[in-house]
GROMACS .gro file of C-alpha atoms in nm:
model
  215
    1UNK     CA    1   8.273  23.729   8.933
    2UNK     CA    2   8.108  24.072   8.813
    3UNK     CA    3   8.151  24.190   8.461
    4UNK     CA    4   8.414  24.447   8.568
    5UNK     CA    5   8.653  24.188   8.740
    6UNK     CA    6   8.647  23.930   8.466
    7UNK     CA    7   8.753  24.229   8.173
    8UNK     CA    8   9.075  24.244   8.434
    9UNK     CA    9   9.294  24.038   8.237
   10UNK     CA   10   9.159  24.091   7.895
   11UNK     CA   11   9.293  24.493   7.966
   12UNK     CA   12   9.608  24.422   8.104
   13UNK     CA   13   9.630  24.147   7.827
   14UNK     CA   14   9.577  24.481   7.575
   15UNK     CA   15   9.794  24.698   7.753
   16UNK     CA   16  10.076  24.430   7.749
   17UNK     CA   17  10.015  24.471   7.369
   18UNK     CA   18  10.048  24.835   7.308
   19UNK     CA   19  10.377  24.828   7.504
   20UNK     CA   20  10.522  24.536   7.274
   21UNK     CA   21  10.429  24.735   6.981
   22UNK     CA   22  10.508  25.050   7.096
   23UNK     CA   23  10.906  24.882   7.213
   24UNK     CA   24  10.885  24.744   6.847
   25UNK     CA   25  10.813  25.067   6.677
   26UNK     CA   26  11.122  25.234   6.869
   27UNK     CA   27  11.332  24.965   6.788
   28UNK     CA   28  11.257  24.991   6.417
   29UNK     CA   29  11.315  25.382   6.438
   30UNK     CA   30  11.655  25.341   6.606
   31UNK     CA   31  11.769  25.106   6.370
   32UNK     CA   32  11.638  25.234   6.039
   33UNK     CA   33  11.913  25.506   6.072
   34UNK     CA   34  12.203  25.319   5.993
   35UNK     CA   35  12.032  24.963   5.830
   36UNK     CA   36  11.658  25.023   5.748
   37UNK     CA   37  11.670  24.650   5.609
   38UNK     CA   38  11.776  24.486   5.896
   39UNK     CA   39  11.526  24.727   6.106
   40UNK     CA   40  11.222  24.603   5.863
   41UNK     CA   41  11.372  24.221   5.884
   42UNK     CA   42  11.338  24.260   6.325
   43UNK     CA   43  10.975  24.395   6.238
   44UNK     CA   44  10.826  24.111   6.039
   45UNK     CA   45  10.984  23.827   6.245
   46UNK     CA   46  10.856  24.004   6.554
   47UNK     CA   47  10.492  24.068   6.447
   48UNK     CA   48  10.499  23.737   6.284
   49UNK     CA   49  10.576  23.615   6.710
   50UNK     CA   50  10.277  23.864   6.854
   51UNK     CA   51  10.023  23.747   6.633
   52UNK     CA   52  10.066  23.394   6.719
   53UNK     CA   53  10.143  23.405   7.054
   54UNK     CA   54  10.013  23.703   7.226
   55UNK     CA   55   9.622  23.710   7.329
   56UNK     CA   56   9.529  24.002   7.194
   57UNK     CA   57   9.624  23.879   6.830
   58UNK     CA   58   9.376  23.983   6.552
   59UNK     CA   59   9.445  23.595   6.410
   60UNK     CA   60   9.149  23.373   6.523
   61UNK     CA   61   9.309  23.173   6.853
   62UNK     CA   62   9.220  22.850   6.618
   63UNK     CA   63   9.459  22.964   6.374
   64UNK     CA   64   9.723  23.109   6.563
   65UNK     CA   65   9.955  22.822   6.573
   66UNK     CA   66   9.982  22.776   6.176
   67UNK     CA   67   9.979  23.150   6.131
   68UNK     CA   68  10.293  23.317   5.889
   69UNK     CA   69  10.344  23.628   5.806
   70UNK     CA   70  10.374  23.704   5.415
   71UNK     CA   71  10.582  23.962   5.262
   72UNK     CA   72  10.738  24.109   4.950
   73UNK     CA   73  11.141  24.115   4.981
   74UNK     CA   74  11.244  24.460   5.092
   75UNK     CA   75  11.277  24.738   4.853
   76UNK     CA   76  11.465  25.034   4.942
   77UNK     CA   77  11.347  25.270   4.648
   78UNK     CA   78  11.003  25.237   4.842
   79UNK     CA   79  11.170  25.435   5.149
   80UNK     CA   80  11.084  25.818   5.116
   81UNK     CA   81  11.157  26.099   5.400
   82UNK     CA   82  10.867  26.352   5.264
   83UNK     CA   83  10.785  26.679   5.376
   84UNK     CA   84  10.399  26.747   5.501
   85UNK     CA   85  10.167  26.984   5.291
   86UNK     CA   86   9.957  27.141   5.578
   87UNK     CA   87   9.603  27.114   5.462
   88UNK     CA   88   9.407  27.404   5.416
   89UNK     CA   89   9.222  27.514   5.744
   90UNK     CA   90   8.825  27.350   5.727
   91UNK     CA   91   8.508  27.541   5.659
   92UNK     CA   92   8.376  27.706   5.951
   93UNK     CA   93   8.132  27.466   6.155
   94UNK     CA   94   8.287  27.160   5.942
   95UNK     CA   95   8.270  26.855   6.115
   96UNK     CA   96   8.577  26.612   6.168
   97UNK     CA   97   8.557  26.341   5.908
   98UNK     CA   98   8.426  25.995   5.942
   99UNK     CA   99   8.667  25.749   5.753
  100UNK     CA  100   8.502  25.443   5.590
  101UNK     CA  101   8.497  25.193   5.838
  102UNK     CA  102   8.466  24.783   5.810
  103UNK     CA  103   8.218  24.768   6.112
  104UNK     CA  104   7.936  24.968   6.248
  105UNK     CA  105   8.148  25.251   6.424
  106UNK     CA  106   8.307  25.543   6.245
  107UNK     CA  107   8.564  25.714   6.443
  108UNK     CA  108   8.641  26.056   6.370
  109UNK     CA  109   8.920  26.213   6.156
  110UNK     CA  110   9.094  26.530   6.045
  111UNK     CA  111   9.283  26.574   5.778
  112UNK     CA  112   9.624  26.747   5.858
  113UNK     CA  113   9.836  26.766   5.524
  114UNK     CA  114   9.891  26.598   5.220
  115UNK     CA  115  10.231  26.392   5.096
  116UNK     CA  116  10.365  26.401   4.736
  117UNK     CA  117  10.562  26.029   4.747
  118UNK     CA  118  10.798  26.022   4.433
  119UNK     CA  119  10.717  25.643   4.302
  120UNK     CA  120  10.867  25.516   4.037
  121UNK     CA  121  10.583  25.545   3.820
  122UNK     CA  122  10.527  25.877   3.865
  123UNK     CA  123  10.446  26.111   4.216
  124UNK     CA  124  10.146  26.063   4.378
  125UNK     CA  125   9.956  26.244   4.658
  126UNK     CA  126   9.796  26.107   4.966
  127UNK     CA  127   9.631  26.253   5.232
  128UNK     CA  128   9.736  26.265   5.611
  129UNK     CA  129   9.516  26.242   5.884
  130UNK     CA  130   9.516  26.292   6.268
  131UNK     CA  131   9.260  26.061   6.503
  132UNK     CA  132   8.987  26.336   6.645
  133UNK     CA  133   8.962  26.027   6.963
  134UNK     CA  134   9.096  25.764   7.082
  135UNK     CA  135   9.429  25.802   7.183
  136UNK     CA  136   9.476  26.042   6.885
  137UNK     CA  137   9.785  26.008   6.670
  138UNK     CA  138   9.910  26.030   6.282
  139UNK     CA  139   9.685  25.781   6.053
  140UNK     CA  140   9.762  25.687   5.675
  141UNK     CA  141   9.585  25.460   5.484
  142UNK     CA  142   9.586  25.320   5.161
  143UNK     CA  143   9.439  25.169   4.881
  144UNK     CA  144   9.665  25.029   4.590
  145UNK     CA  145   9.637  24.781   4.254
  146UNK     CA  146   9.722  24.494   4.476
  147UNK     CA  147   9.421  24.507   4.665
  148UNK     CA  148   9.137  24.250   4.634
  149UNK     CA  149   9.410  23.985   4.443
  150UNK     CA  150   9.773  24.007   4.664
  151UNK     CA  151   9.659  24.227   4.968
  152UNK     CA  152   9.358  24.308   5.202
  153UNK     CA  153   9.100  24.427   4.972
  154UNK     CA  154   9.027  24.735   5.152
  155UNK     CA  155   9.354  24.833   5.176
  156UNK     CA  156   9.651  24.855   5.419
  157UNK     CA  157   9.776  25.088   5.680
  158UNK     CA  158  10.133  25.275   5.643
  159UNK     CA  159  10.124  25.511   5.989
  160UNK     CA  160   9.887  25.463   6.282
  161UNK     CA  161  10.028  25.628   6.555
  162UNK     CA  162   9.761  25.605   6.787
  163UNK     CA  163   9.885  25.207   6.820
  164UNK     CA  164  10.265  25.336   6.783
  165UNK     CA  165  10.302  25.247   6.402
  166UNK     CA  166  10.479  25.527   6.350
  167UNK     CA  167  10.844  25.499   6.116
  168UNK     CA  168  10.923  25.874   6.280
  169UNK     CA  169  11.021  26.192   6.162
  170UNK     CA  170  11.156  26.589   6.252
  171UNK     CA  171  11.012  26.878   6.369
  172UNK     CA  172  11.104  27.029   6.028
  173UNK     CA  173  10.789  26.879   5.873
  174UNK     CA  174  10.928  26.561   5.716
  175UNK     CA  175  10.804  26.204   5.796
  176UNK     CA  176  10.984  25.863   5.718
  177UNK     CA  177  10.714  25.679   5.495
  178UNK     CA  178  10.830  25.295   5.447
  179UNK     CA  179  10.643  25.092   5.223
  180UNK     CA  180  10.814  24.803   5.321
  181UNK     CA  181  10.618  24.846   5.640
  182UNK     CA  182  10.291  24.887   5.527
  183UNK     CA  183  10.046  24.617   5.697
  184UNK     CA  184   9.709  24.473   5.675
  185UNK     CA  185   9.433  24.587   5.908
  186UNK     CA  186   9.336  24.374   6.220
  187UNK     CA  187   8.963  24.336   6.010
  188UNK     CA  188   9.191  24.141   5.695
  189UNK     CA  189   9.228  23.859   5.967
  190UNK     CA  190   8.906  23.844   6.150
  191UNK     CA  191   8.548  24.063   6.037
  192UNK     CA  192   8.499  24.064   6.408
  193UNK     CA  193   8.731  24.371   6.445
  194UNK     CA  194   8.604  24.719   6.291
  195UNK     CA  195   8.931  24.950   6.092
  196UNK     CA  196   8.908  25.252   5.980
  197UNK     CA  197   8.956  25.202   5.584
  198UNK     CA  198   9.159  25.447   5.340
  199UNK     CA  199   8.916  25.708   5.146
  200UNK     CA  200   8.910  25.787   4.768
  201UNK     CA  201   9.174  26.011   4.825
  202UNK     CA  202   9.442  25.788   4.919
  203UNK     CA  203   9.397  25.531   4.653
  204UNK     CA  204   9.652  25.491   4.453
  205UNK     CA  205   9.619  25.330   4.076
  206UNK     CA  206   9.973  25.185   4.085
  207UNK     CA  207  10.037  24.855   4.267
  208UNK     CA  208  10.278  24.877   4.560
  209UNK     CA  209  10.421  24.585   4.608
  210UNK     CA  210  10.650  24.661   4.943
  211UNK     CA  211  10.480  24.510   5.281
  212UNK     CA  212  10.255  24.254   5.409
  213UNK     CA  213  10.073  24.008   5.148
  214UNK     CA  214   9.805  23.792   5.213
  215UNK     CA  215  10.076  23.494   5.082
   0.00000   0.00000   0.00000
């Protein structure tokens, strides 16, 4: 069997991932609308399914069967509809960014706008990006005081559209930013996979406690 042939099922494998999430994402957009709870509720019981069933899980296949997903009780007050900043246009010649990265690769960023989120302890900014490759797509990361003790030490993602985490938006400018949907990187269950991290920029020194825990 070449090399080719036997990466057959491990791509269809992938692509029958990216459809699941994708179907999940639009589910949790539709029903945010009317009951964001009950949309967030369907999201962790069906990620909780994927990662310990599906193949292309980022759980180790030895741990798959005991795996469960840990998270804080939803929290509406962490549910904002914010409008973007555009950022300002780069210095001529300036190169897209290069994120931090857990592994070896850096994949290439731009930074489109910036989000003032009204938290309860005050409003803080982070910055939006947009994948330069890959499939392209919105990206937020973050960093937060729960990191290292509670969460993933190098943070957690919010929006990557690229792999249809996206909570939506309009064409006014506004995005839906969720908290309570904010998720650990693949690399938080297995160093073998390499995520793009969140810069200095988007770490925040409150602690968000609204998403996936490590338990």
């Amino acid at each position: 069997m070449t090399a080719s042939v036997a990466q057959v099922p491990n791509r269809l494998s992938l692509a029958d991932w990216r459809r699941r999430v994708a179907d999940l994402y639009a589910d949790v957009r539709e029903q945010s609308r009317g009951d964001p709870e009950a949309a967030w509720r369907h999201w962790t019981s069906s990620r909780e399914t994927l990662f310990r069933a599906h193949p292309q899980s980022p759980v180790p296949p030895a741990d798959r069967d005991e795996f469960r997903a840990h998270h804080w009780p939803y929290d509406p007050r962490l549910r904002f509809e914010i409008a973007v900043e555009p950022a300002p246009p780069p210095a001529p010649g300036a190169f897209a960014l290069a994120l931090p990265n857990s592994g070896a690769d850096a994949l290439s960023f731009e930074r489109i706008g910036s989000l003032e989120i009204p938290f309860a302890e005050g409003a803080h900014r982070l910055s939006l990006f947009w994948m330069a490759g890959y499939a392209g797509g919105l990206f937020l990361p973050f960093r937060d005081a729960t990191n290292g003790a509670e969460t993933y030490g190098a943070g957690r993602y919010l929006l990557d559209a690229a792999k249809s985490a996206d909570l939506g938006g309009d064409l006014d400018g506004r995005l839906v930013l969720d908290f309570n949907f904010a998720y650990q990187p693949s690399c938080a269950f297995d160093p073998q996979w390499a995520c793009p991290l969140a810069p200095p920029e988007n770490r925040l020194d409150i602690a968000v406690r609204a998403g996936e825990r490590l338990a």
